[in-house]
């Protein structure tokens, strides 16, 4: 059976009080609790006092009329060309 | 009404960024996936040669520095895999392509680390060459890639400084330590020059990559820049770079230097470097040994989700 | 890190231009882990031993705590590039770095409290005391418990050992916060935050593996059985009792794991065979260059 990967999460960090949470990157984790812990390890080096949000990438609904690809037209609300919603051509990507 | 292709071309021409949901030519996407994946794999495989000295670092401070550095590399690989994932390829797929030999990583990591001085030389020369390669990529046309590179380059400059600082410290030490530094530089200089890839004349993809704004400089440009940077650093350090042809050229305003052994380069790229098999076997073992852990975490997450629904 | 980066000779200016101005992420100036930017961990601290504290006893106790941290850090660092996924690789390195930081502070404290514990080095050796203690002491002089010495085993065994270790050490450090030696008290206060995280990390994985798949549960139970016989020795060395059992019993209960009944292993007055091998590797470069500067 082919391996299933831990799902992808988007990480938002608020450096200090008074600021907005800012998207800093993504990571893989099996569940939300693990995602928060990973975010702390990967993106803040466990700097305490940093507030972290994590969101499943597939749970983000996107709208950016400026970015144009008919690929996204039918269900044009996804953030990424992620495998979950984007079929990969067979010939990707050899040297 | 402009076509998608025209919009794409205009965005790149204005040095604006392409973002994941933009239309992009399939060739652009493929080239990006190949290049970003190669970067990511290089960071992850690159943990091994330095990690080789983690348990033997000769002072507790050096141990902390090295461990933090190797950890940074895991982070860099993670950022780059993430950038690649915005293009529709998963980290698992990329890892499998690396293990299958379908994607490459930097040839430099197929050379062995034979003394503690190599930790310093890798910081100075290898991370230095990586910085030359990577700083222009902070302005690359693909947004997620550029953003990952900004973060990475910042950390890399720390890495280069710690490597150079280790070497200067060792040069202040014993005769054996100085000899160790020179021997290490002798081994890594030429492979470091090869890190910029084959000469422009033999690098067919460069022109297209530059038109797309994926690449910002040619291999030979960057190699020259690296040599010009490294010569004064070597002098300050008190080591000799192992190239009899190396000299300042007043007319060109650059250093002339000898030709790397491109046959050796091709052999290493094709899998016959000193450590290719070892590096991939190590990565495969870690990946395979971890499978049951990754699976267990997924099973646990599924069970918890079911329980909270019930 | 004092070396200024020379300017490359190209018209476009330095390739480093603007590099250090990017502060995209909060907390980014904590670029390097604790301990990478100093040579004397106790610099600036008053290391005078208070009158009511026995200096030799204090030094011995700091060596126990420091050696345990050093040896387990060395073991956890072996996971680098070998962990089940990148995120766990980074997490285990963080823990190894925390313990290494604790080791440096504690070894330095031991040396300052009682210089007699520091081995004599060849004349002219520039090694700081923390390195003299870490790299030039023989296995028999290490004070670590056998609990931390053995190989990691698989991920499950590593988690089982880390859970027990972090739980015991956290309980001890919480108590040390009001130790009569203010230096040790300060070291412990810093360590409490770190150990709390280590315990949570290990506890969460313990539960995950126990409740994950049949395979993960089998491995976890095997790993726990492997480390358990040396556990009483650890608890005794740290002088902890029921408060630790309460925590462990909670983790065991929620994980559906029975507290092992394996007996206590005898022979605690000596080290394991594993320690001298671990030290032979760790000390090899330093000892080959006793006059070297690093």
Coordinates of C-alpha atoms in Angstrom, one line a residue, chain B residues 47 51-56 63 67 70 282 285-286, chain C residues 70-84 89 92-93 96-97 148-153 158 161 274-275 277-279 281-282:
Chain B
X47 CA 23.1 17.3 6.7
X51 CA 26.5 15.5 10.8
X52 CA 29.4 13.1 10.5
X53 CA 31.2 15.2 13.0
X54 CA 28.4 16.0 15.4
X55 CA 29.4 13.4 17.9
X56 CA 33.0 14.3 17.7
X63 CA 29.1 21.0 19.2
X67 CA 24.1 20.9 15.9
X70 CA 22.7 21.0 10.8
X282 CA 21.5 6.8 4.6
X285 CA 17.3 4.1 5.7
X286 CA 16.1 7.1 7.7
Chain C
X70 CA 25.7 15.9 28.2
X71 CA 25.4 12.1 27.6
X72 CA 21.7 12.2 26.7
X73 CA 22.3 15.2 24.4
X74 CA 25.0 13.2 22.6
X75 CA 22.6 10.3 22.2
X76 CA 19.8 12.5 20.9
X77 CA 22.2 14.3 18.5
X78 CA 22.6 10.9 16.8
X79 CA 19.1 11.3 15.5
X80 CA 20.1 14.2 13.4
X81 CA 19.4 13.2 9.7
X82 CA 17.9 10.0 11.0
X83 CA 14.6 11.0 12.4
X84 CA 11.2 9.8 11.0
X89 CA 14.5 15.8 13.2
X92 CA 15.0 16.2 18.6
X93 CA 17.8 18.6 17.7
X96 CA 19.6 17.9 22.3
X97 CA 20.6 21.6 22.2
X148 CA 21.2 7.8 29.8
X149 CA 24.2 5.8 28.6
X150 CA 22.8 3.1 26.3
X151 CA 22.2 3.4 22.6
X152 CA 19.0 5.1 21.4
X153 CA 17.3 2.0 20.1
X158 CA 14.1 7.0 22.5
X161 CA 13.6 7.0 27.8
X274 CA 28.2 1.8 26.3
X275 CA 29.6 4.9 28.1
X277 CA 32.4 3.8 23.7
X278 CA 30.3 7.0 23.6
X279 CA 33.1 9.0 25.2
X281 CA 33.9 8.9 20.0
X282 CA 33.0 12.2 21.6

